[in-house]
Amino acid sequence: MQPQQRADRLRIFRQELDELERENALQLSPEQRARLDAHIDQTLKTLTAQYDVDTTDSQRQISLGMKIASALGGLALCAAVVLFFARYMGYWPTPLQVAVLVLLPLVLTASAEWAARRETTLYYTSLLSIVTFAAFVANLAILGALFNLVQTPNALAVWGMFGIAMAYHFGLRLVLAAGLISFLGWVTAATNVWRGWWWIEFDRRPEEVMLAGLVLVILPSLMRHTKRTAFPAVYRLLGMFAIFVPMLFLSAQGSTSYLPMDARNIERFYQVFGAVTSACAIWIGVRKNWNGVVNTGTAFFAIFLFVRLIDWWWDWMPKYLFFLLIGLVAIAMVAVFKRLRGRMRIAT
Amino acid sequence: MKRPWLLAAVVVLVISNAWVLTQIAINRSGTPDSDDGPRSGLLWQREGG
């Protein structure tokens, strides 16, 4: 169990105990209560000292704000680094340009490690890691552009490896997402190159991205994440996006598919397949208790459904009737989910 | 090994940069039988003639 989860459980346990005593459902003797309170206080104090966990609701809110601020700050610093290079780099002698581009990611990696050793909650480390990843992307991209090297998709694989290594070292989900997105890009680009196409044409065959997305969804089931327990959700979320976004694309433009069928039939196939697959994702998410999978599956199910309804009804139906029907469909979906929740409650 | 992932990240950084710098060095040295100098170089120098 993560330290923060333990602290949350203890906080909720204490609140519930107060409630039970007020309702006269449970009465502890003053000695028992004092002993329990002392134990909880001591455990929370130890967790706070070791892991800097939040022990109150207001602390949790502030921590959330700090997480958002560190992510936004990291992105802003990335923009600052890139714009600084764009503005001043042309005035520098070439050896200095090369030295800065090569050394900056190394220095930033060392800084992130230095910050990680001095803090337990990794806000500054997260910020520095995002900037490090961006600096490494800028490093290879600008060096290549500067010396007119042939563009290669393998840079995406290298960025992916770097992002994943940094993410597993520091335990940062945003950097893991950046690394996995780079890998998804590389899979598509590499298959394009093998087929003799220009590697940047990501929309030529969207099914390759779907296959890579499927691998991402399955991977956490094959790899155990005992230490990085939040990482499987990132794999599944990105995998599902990599499956459903190309599916949406193919449901509108079937000519880019590998399937040996007429383009119109391919579009029909993906319209049905998208809705069925997202419904299956919801079912699997409910069974496995994966909240992210349920939410993403629901979002894509709604998108597939509403895109179809717009396609079928928008042109010929009065607009007030169209929106009325959309509202009724939404109500029907709420009813279905309510029944599903009821069944889950019975099952548990 | 104490920090394998950090080591992996640094190795990726170093090897990829070494590879890119080697490519730049090869390209800038030109080929012995070429009559138009280096095959690539600084873009603005080549464009400026």
CSV table of C-alpha atoms in Angstrom, one decimal:
chain,number,residue,atom,x,y,z
A,1,MET,CA,0.0,0.0,0.0
A,2,GLN,CA,1.2,3.5,-0.8
A,3,PRO,CA,2.0,5.8,2.2
A,4,GLN,CA,-0.6,8.3,1.1
A,5,GLN,CA,-3.3,5.6,0.8
A,6,ARG,CA,-2.5,4.5,4.4
A,7,ALA,CA,-2.8,8.1,5.6
A,8,ASP,CA,-6.1,8.5,3.8
A,9,ARG,CA,-7.4,5.3,5.3
A,10,LEU,CA,-6.4,6.3,8.8
A,11,ARG,CA,-8.1,9.8,8.4
A,12,ILE,CA,-11.3,8.2,7.1
A,13,PHE,CA,-11.2,5.6,9.8
A,14,ARG,CA,-11.0,8.2,12.5
A,15,GLN,CA,-13.9,10.2,11.0
A,16,GLU,CA,-16.0,7.1,10.8
A,17,LEU,CA,-15.2,6.1,14.3
A,18,ASP,CA,-16.4,9.6,15.5
A,19,GLU,CA,-19.6,9.0,13.6
A,20,LEU,CA,-20.2,5.5,15.0
A,21,GLU,CA,-19.7,6.8,18.5
A,22,ARG,CA,-22.2,9.6,17.9
A,23,GLU,CA,-24.7,7.0,16.7
A,24,ASN,CA,-24.0,4.8,19.7
A,25,ALA,CA,-23.1,1.9,17.4
A,26,LEU,CA,-19.7,1.5,19.0
A,27,GLN,CA,-18.4,2.7,22.3
A,28,LEU,CA,-14.7,2.5,23.2
A,29,SER,CA,-13.6,3.1,26.7
A,30,PRO,CA,-11.6,6.4,27.3
A,31,GLU,CA,-8.4,4.3,27.7
A,32,GLN,CA,-9.0,2.4,24.5
A,33,ARG,CA,-9.8,5.6,22.6
A,34,ALA,CA,-6.8,7.4,23.9
A,35,ARG,CA,-4.5,4.5,23.0
A,36,LEU,CA,-6.0,4.3,19.5
A,37,ASP,CA,-5.7,8.1,19.0
A,38,ALA,CA,-2.1,8.0,20.1
A,39,HIS,CA,-1.3,5.1,17.7
A,40,ILE,CA,-3.0,6.9,14.8
A,41,ASP,CA,-1.2,10.1,15.5
A,42,GLN,CA,2.1,8.4,15.8
A,43,THR,CA,1.6,6.5,12.5
A,44,LEU,CA,0.6,9.7,10.7
A,45,LYS,CA,3.6,11.5,12.2
A,46,THR,CA,5.9,8.8,11.0
A,47,LEU,CA,4.3,8.7,7.5
A,48,THR,CA,4.6,12.5,7.3
A,49,ALA,CA,8.2,12.5,8.4
A,50,GLN,CA,9.2,9.7,6.0
A,51,TYR,CA,7.0,10.4,2.9
A,52,ASP,CA,5.6,13.9,3.4
A,53,VAL,CA,2.0,12.6,3.1
A,54,ASP,CA,-1.1,14.8,3.4
A,55,THR,CA,-3.0,14.3,6.6
A,56,THR,CA,-5.9,16.7,6.1
A,57,ASP,CA,-8.3,17.7,3.3
A,58,SER,CA,-6.8,21.2,2.9
A,59,GLN,CA,-3.3,19.7,2.6
A,60,ARG,CA,-4.6,17.4,-0.1
A,61,GLN,CA,-6.0,20.4,-2.0
A,62,ILE,CA,-2.8,22.2,-1.7
A,63,SER,CA,-0.8,19.2,-2.9
A,64,LEU,CA,-3.1,18.9,-5.9
A,65,GLY,CA,-2.5,22.5,-6.7
A,66,MET,CA,1.3,21.9,-6.4
A,67,LYS,CA,1.1,19.0,-8.8
A,68,ILE,CA,-0.8,21.1,-11.3
A,69,ALA,CA,1.6,24.0,-10.8
A,70,SER,CA,4.7,21.7,-11.3
A,71,ALA,CA,3.3,20.2,-14.5
A,72,LEU,CA,2.3,23.6,-15.9
A,73,GLY,CA,5.6,25.1,-14.7
A,74,GLY,CA,7.5,22.3,-16.4
A,75,LEU,CA,5.6,22.9,-19.7
A,76,ALA,CA,6.2,26.7,-19.4
A,77,LEU,CA,9.9,26.1,-18.8
A,78,CYS,CA,10.0,23.8,-21.9
A,79,ALA,CA,8.6,26.7,-24.0
A,80,ALA,CA,11.1,29.1,-22.4
A,81,VAL,CA,14.1,26.8,-23.3
A,82,VAL,CA,12.9,26.3,-26.9
A,83,LEU,CA,12.1,30.0,-27.5
A,84,PHE,CA,15.4,31.0,-25.9
A,85,PHE,CA,17.3,28.7,-28.3
A,86,ALA,CA,15.3,30.1,-31.3
A,87,ARG,CA,16.0,33.7,-30.3
A,88,TYR,CA,19.7,33.6,-29.4
A,89,MET,CA,21.3,30.4,-30.7
A,90,GLY,CA,22.0,31.8,-34.2
A,91,TYR,CA,24.4,34.4,-32.6
A,92,TRP,CA,26.6,31.7,-30.9
A,93,PRO,CA,29.6,30.1,-32.5
A,94,THR,CA,28.9,26.5,-33.7
A,95,PRO,CA,31.0,24.7,-31.1
A,96,LEU,CA,29.0,26.5,-28.3
A,97,GLN,CA,25.7,25.6,-29.9
A,98,VAL,CA,26.7,21.9,-30.0
A,99,ALA,CA,28.1,22.0,-26.5
A,100,VAL,CA,24.9,23.6,-25.0
A,101,LEU,CA,22.6,21.2,-26.9
A,102,VAL,CA,24.5,18.1,-25.8
A,103,LEU,CA,25.2,19.2,-22.2
A,104,LEU,CA,21.9,20.7,-21.3
A,105,PRO,CA,19.9,17.4,-21.0
A,106,LEU,CA,22.8,15.8,-19.0
A,107,VAL,CA,22.9,18.8,-16.6
A,108,LEU,CA,19.2,18.7,-16.2
A,109,THR,CA,19.2,15.0,-15.6
A,110,ALA,CA,21.8,15.5,-12.8
A,111,SER,CA,19.6,18.4,-11.4
A,112,ALA,CA,16.5,16.2,-11.4
A,113,GLU,CA,18.4,13.5,-9.5
A,114,TRP,CA,19.8,16.1,-7.1
A,115,ALA,CA,16.3,17.4,-6.4
A,116,ALA,CA,14.9,13.9,-6.0
A,117,ARG,CA,17.4,13.2,-3.2
A,118,ARG,CA,16.4,16.3,-1.3
A,119,GLU,CA,12.6,16.0,-1.5
A,120,THR,CA,10.1,13.2,-0.8
A,121,THR,CA,7.1,14.5,-2.8
A,122,LEU,CA,9.1,15.1,-6.1
A,123,TYR,CA,7.4,18.4,-7.2
A,124,TYR,CA,10.7,20.0,-8.3
A,125,THR,CA,11.9,16.7,-9.7
A,126,SER,CA,8.7,16.3,-11.8
A,127,LEU,CA,9.2,19.9,-13.1
A,128,LEU,CA,12.9,19.3,-13.9
A,129,SER,CA,12.2,15.9,-15.5
A,130,ILE,CA,9.6,17.4,-17.9
A,131,VAL,CA,12.2,20.1,-18.9
A,132,THR,CA,14.9,17.4,-19.2
A,133,PHE,CA,12.7,15.4,-21.6
A,134,ALA,CA,12.0,18.5,-23.7
A,135,ALA,CA,15.7,19.5,-23.7
A,136,PHE,CA,16.7,16.0,-25.0
A,137,VAL,CA,14.1,16.2,-27.8
A,138,ALA,CA,15.5,19.7,-28.6
A,139,ASN,CA,19.0,18.3,-28.4
A,140,LEU,CA,18.6,15.7,-31.2
A,141,ALA,CA,16.0,17.7,-33.3
A,142,ILE,CA,18.1,21.0,-33.4
A,143,LEU,CA,21.4,19.2,-33.9
A,144,GLY,CA,19.9,17.3,-36.8
A,145,ALA,CA,18.4,20.5,-38.3
A,146,LEU,CA,21.6,22.5,-37.7
A,147,PHE,CA,23.8,20.1,-39.6
A,148,ASN,CA,21.2,19.1,-42.2
A,149,LEU,CA,21.1,15.4,-41.2
A,150,VAL,CA,18.6,13.1,-42.7
A,151,GLN,CA,15.5,13.0,-40.5
A,152,THR,CA,15.0,9.6,-39.0
A,153,PRO,CA,12.1,8.1,-37.0
A,154,ASN,CA,14.6,6.3,-34.7
A,155,ALA,CA,14.9,9.5,-32.8
A,156,LEU,CA,11.3,8.8,-31.6
A,157,ALA,CA,12.5,5.4,-30.2
A,158,VAL,CA,15.4,7.1,-28.4
A,159,TRP,CA,13.2,9.7,-26.9
A,160,GLY,CA,10.8,7.0,-25.8
A,161,MET,CA,13.6,5.0,-24.2
A,162,PHE,CA,14.8,8.1,-22.4
A,163,GLY,CA,11.3,9.1,-21.2
A,164,ILE,CA,10.5,5.6,-19.9
A,165,ALA,CA,13.9,5.3,-18.1
A,166,MET,CA,13.4,8.7,-16.4
A,167,ALA,CA,9.8,7.8,-15.5
A,168,TYR,CA,10.7,4.5,-13.9
A,169,HIS,CA,13.6,6.0,-12.0
A,170,PHE,CA,11.6,8.9,-10.5
A,171,GLY,CA,8.1,7.4,-10.7
A,172,LEU,CA,6.6,10.2,-12.8
A,173,ARG,CA,3.5,9.5,-14.8
A,174,LEU,CA,3.7,12.5,-17.1
A,175,VAL,CA,7.2,11.6,-18.3
A,176,LEU,CA,6.1,8.0,-18.8
A,177,ALA,CA,3.2,9.3,-21.0
A,178,ALA,CA,5.7,11.4,-23.0
A,179,GLY,CA,8.0,8.3,-23.5
A,180,LEU,CA,5.1,6.0,-24.5
A,181,ILE,CA,3.7,8.6,-27.0
A,182,SER,CA,7.2,8.8,-28.5
A,183,PHE,CA,7.2,5.0,-28.8
A,184,LEU,CA,3.8,5.0,-30.4
A,185,GLY,CA,5.0,7.5,-32.9
A,186,TRP,CA,8.1,5.4,-33.6
A,187,VAL,CA,6.0,2.2,-34.3
A,188,THR,CA,3.9,4.0,-36.9
A,189,ALA,CA,6.9,5.8,-38.4
A,190,ALA,CA,9.0,2.7,-38.6
A,191,THR,CA,6.3,0.6,-40.3
A,192,ASN,CA,5.8,3.5,-42.8
A,193,VAL,CA,9.5,3.4,-43.6
A,194,TRP,CA,9.4,-0.4,-44.1
A,195,ARG,CA,6.6,0.0,-46.6
A,196,GLY,CA,8.6,2.7,-48.5
A,197,TRP,CA,6.5,5.6,-47.4
A,198,TRP,CA,7.7,9.0,-46.0
A,199,TRP,CA,7.9,8.2,-42.2
A,200,ILE,CA,6.0,11.3,-41.1
A,201,GLU,CA,2.7,10.3,-42.8
A,202,PHE,CA,1.1,9.0,-39.7
A,203,ASP,CA,-2.4,9.0,-41.2
A,204,ARG,CA,-1.6,6.5,-44.1
A,205,ARG,CA,-2.4,3.4,-42.1
A,206,PRO,CA,-4.0,4.2,-38.7
A,207,GLU,CA,-4.4,0.4,-37.9
A,208,GLU,CA,-0.7,0.2,-37.0
A,209,VAL,CA,-1.3,2.7,-34.1
A,210,MET,CA,-4.2,0.6,-33.0
A,211,LEU,CA,-2.0,-2.5,-32.8
A,212,ALA,CA,0.6,-0.6,-30.8
A,213,GLY,CA,-2.2,0.7,-28.5
A,214,LEU,CA,-3.4,-2.9,-28.0
A,215,VAL,CA,0.2,-3.9,-26.9
A,216,LEU,CA,0.2,-0.9,-24.5
A,217,VAL,CA,-3.1,-2.0,-23.0
A,218,ILE,CA,-1.9,-5.6,-22.5
A,219,LEU,CA,1.6,-4.8,-21.3
A,220,PRO,CA,0.7,-4.0,-17.6
A,221,SER,CA,-0.9,-7.4,-17.3
A,222,LEU,CA,2.4,-9.0,-18.3
A,223,MET,CA,4.7,-6.7,-16.3
A,224,ARG,CA,4.2,-6.5,-12.6
A,225,HIS,CA,4.3,-2.9,-11.2
A,226,THR,CA,4.8,-3.6,-7.5
A,227,LYS,CA,6.7,-0.3,-6.9
A,228,ARG,CA,5.1,1.9,-9.5
A,229,THR,CA,1.5,1.1,-8.9
A,230,ALA,CA,0.1,4.1,-10.8
A,231,PHE,CA,1.9,3.2,-14.0
A,232,PRO,CA,-0.5,0.5,-15.4
A,233,ALA,CA,-3.3,3.1,-15.6
A,234,VAL,CA,-1.1,5.3,-17.8
A,235,TYR,CA,-0.3,2.4,-20.1
A,236,ARG,CA,-4.0,1.5,-20.4
A,237,LEU,CA,-5.2,5.1,-20.9
A,238,LEU,CA,-2.7,5.8,-23.7
A,239,GLY,CA,-3.3,2.4,-25.2
A,240,MET,CA,-7.0,3.0,-25.3
A,241,PHE,CA,-6.5,6.4,-26.9
A,242,ALA,CA,-4.2,4.8,-29.5
A,243,ILE,CA,-7.0,2.2,-30.2
A,244,PHE,CA,-10.1,4.5,-30.3
A,245,VAL,CA,-8.8,7.7,-32.0
A,246,PRO,CA,-7.7,5.8,-35.2
A,247,MET,CA,-10.9,3.8,-35.0
A,248,LEU,CA,-12.9,7.1,-35.0
A,249,PHE,CA,-10.7,8.3,-38.0
A,250,LEU,CA,-11.4,5.0,-39.9
A,251,SER,CA,-15.1,5.1,-39.1
A,252,ALA,CA,-15.1,8.4,-41.2
A,253,GLN,CA,-12.5,7.5,-43.8
A,254,GLY,CA,-12.3,3.8,-44.5
A,255,SER,CA,-10.0,4.1,-47.6
A,256,THR,CA,-6.9,4.1,-45.3
A,257,SER,CA,-7.6,0.7,-43.8
A,258,TYR,CA,-5.7,-2.5,-44.4
A,259,LEU,CA,-9.0,-4.5,-44.5
A,260,PRO,CA,-9.8,-6.0,-47.9
A,261,MET,CA,-13.2,-4.4,-48.2
A,262,ASP,CA,-15.0,-1.5,-49.9
A,263,ALA,CA,-14.2,1.8,-48.1
A,264,ARG,CA,-17.9,2.4,-47.2
A,265,ASN,CA,-18.2,-1.1,-45.7
A,266,ILE,CA,-14.9,-0.5,-43.7
A,267,GLU,CA,-16.4,2.7,-42.3
A,268,ARG,CA,-19.6,0.9,-41.3
A,269,PHE,CA,-17.5,-1.9,-39.7
A,270,TYR,CA,-15.5,0.5,-37.6
A,271,GLN,CA,-18.6,2.5,-36.6
A,272,VAL,CA,-20.0,-0.7,-35.1
A,273,PHE,CA,-16.7,-2.1,-33.9
A,274,GLY,CA,-15.8,1.1,-32.1
A,275,ALA,CA,-19.1,1.2,-30.2
A,276,VAL,CA,-18.8,-2.6,-29.3
A,277,THR,CA,-15.1,-2.3,-28.3
A,278,SER,CA,-15.7,0.7,-26.1
A,279,ALA,CA,-18.7,-1.1,-24.5
A,280,CYS,CA,-16.3,-4.2,-23.9
A,281,ALA,CA,-13.8,-1.8,-22.4
A,282,ILE,CA,-16.4,-0.5,-19.9
A,283,TRP,CA,-17.3,-4.1,-19.0
A,284,ILE,CA,-13.7,-5.1,-18.4
A,285,GLY,CA,-13.0,-1.9,-16.5
A,286,VAL,CA,-16.0,-2.6,-14.2
A,287,ARG,CA,-15.0,-6.2,-13.6
A,288,LYS,CA,-11.3,-5.4,-12.9
A,289,ASN,CA,-12.1,-2.2,-11.0
A,290,TRP,CA,-10.1,0.0,-13.4
A,291,ASN,CA,-11.7,3.4,-13.1
A,292,GLY,CA,-9.6,4.9,-15.9
A,293,VAL,CA,-10.7,2.2,-18.3
A,294,VAL,CA,-14.4,2.6,-17.4
A,295,ASN,CA,-14.2,6.4,-17.8
A,296,THR,CA,-12.2,6.3,-21.1
A,297,GLY,CA,-14.5,3.5,-22.5
A,298,THR,CA,-17.6,5.5,-21.5
A,299,ALA,CA,-16.2,8.7,-23.2
A,300,PHE,CA,-15.5,6.9,-26.4
A,301,PHE,CA,-18.8,4.9,-26.4
A,302,ALA,CA,-20.6,8.3,-26.1
A,303,ILE,CA,-18.5,9.8,-28.9
A,304,PHE,CA,-19.1,6.8,-31.2
A,305,LEU,CA,-22.8,6.9,-30.4
A,306,PHE,CA,-23.2,10.7,-30.9
A,307,VAL,CA,-21.2,10.8,-34.1
A,308,ARG,CA,-23.5,8.1,-35.5
A,309,LEU,CA,-26.6,9.9,-34.4
A,310,ILE,CA,-25.4,13.2,-36.0
A,311,ASP,CA,-24.6,11.3,-39.2
A,312,TRP,CA,-28.0,9.6,-39.3
A,313,TRP,CA,-30.4,12.4,-38.1
A,314,TRP,CA,-28.8,15.9,-38.2
A,315,ASP,CA,-29.7,16.7,-41.8
A,316,TRP,CA,-33.3,15.7,-42.0
A,317,MET,CA,-34.5,16.0,-38.4
A,318,PRO,CA,-35.7,19.3,-36.8
A,319,LYS,CA,-33.0,20.4,-34.5
A,320,TYR,CA,-35.2,20.6,-31.4
A,321,LEU,CA,-36.2,16.9,-32.0
A,322,PHE,CA,-32.5,16.0,-32.5
A,323,PHE,CA,-31.4,17.5,-29.2
A,324,LEU,CA,-34.4,16.0,-27.5
A,325,LEU,CA,-33.4,12.5,-28.7
A,326,ILE,CA,-29.8,13.1,-27.7
A,327,GLY,CA,-31.1,14.0,-24.2
A,328,LEU,CA,-33.2,10.9,-24.1
A,329,VAL,CA,-30.2,8.7,-25.2
A,330,ALA,CA,-28.2,10.3,-22.3
A,331,ILE,CA,-31.0,9.5,-19.8
A,332,ALA,CA,-31.1,5.9,-21.1
A,333,MET,CA,-27.3,5.7,-20.7
A,334,VAL,CA,-27.5,7.0,-17.1
A,335,ALA,CA,-30.2,4.3,-16.4
A,336,VAL,CA,-28.1,1.6,-17.8
A,337,PHE,CA,-25.1,2.7,-15.7
A,338,LYS,CA,-27.2,2.9,-12.6
A,339,ARG,CA,-28.4,-0.7,-13.2
A,340,LEU,CA,-24.8,-1.7,-13.7
A,341,ARG,CA,-23.8,-0.1,-10.5
A,342,GLY,CA,-26.6,-1.8,-8.7
A,343,ARG,CA,-25.4,-5.2,-10.0
A,344,MET,CA,-21.9,-4.5,-8.9
A,345,ARG,CA,-23.2,-3.6,-5.4
A,346,ILE,CA,-25.0,-7.0,-5.2
A,347,ALA,CA,-21.9,-8.8,-6.5
A,348,THR,CA,-19.7,-7.3,-3.8
B,1,MET,CA,23.1,-2.0,-9.3
B,2,LYS,CA,21.7,0.9,-7.3
B,3,ARG,CA,20.0,3.1,-10.0
B,4,PRO,CA,19.6,1.0,-13.2
B,5,TRP,CA,16.9,3.3,-14.8
B,6,LEU,CA,18.9,6.4,-14.2
B,7,LEU,CA,22.0,4.7,-15.7
B,8,ALA,CA,19.8,3.6,-18.7
B,9,ALA,CA,18.6,7.2,-19.2
B,10,VAL,CA,22.2,8.5,-19.2
B,11,VAL,CA,23.4,5.7,-21.5
B,12,VAL,CA,20.6,6.6,-24.0
B,13,LEU,CA,21.6,10.3,-23.8
B,14,VAL,CA,25.3,9.6,-24.3
B,15,ILE,CA,25.0,7.0,-27.1
B,16,SER,CA,22.4,9.0,-29.1
B,17,ASN,CA,24.5,12.1,-28.9
B,18,ALA,CA,27.7,10.2,-29.8
B,19,TRP,CA,25.9,8.7,-32.8
B,20,VAL,CA,24.6,12.1,-34.0
B,21,LEU,CA,28.0,13.8,-33.5
B,22,THR,CA,29.7,10.9,-35.4
B,23,GLN,CA,27.2,11.4,-38.3
B,24,ILE,CA,28.0,15.1,-38.3
B,25,ALA,CA,31.7,14.5,-38.4
B,26,ILE,CA,31.4,12.0,-41.2
B,27,ASN,CA,29.2,14.3,-43.3
B,28,ARG,CA,31.4,17.4,-42.7
B,29,SER,CA,34.6,15.5,-43.7
B,30,GLY,CA,33.1,14.9,-47.3
B,31,THR,CA,34.0,12.1,-49.6
B,32,PRO,CA,37.5,11.8,-51.2
B,33,ASP,CA,36.2,11.8,-54.7
B,34,SER,CA,33.5,14.4,-54.4
B,35,ASP,CA,34.1,17.7,-56.1
B,36,ASP,CA,31.5,19.7,-54.2
B,37,GLY,CA,32.9,19.5,-50.7
B,38,PRO,CA,31.1,18.2,-47.7
B,39,ARG,CA,27.8,16.4,-48.3
B,40,SER,CA,26.2,18.5,-45.6
B,41,GLY,CA,27.2,21.2,-43.2
B,42,LEU,CA,25.8,24.2,-41.6
B,43,LEU,CA,22.6,25.0,-43.5
B,44,TRP,CA,23.0,28.7,-43.8
B,45,GLN,CA,26.7,28.4,-44.9
B,46,ARG,CA,25.6,26.1,-47.8
B,47,GLU,CA,22.7,28.3,-48.7
B,48,GLY,CA,25.0,31.4,-48.6
B,49,GLY,CA,27.2,29.7,-51.2
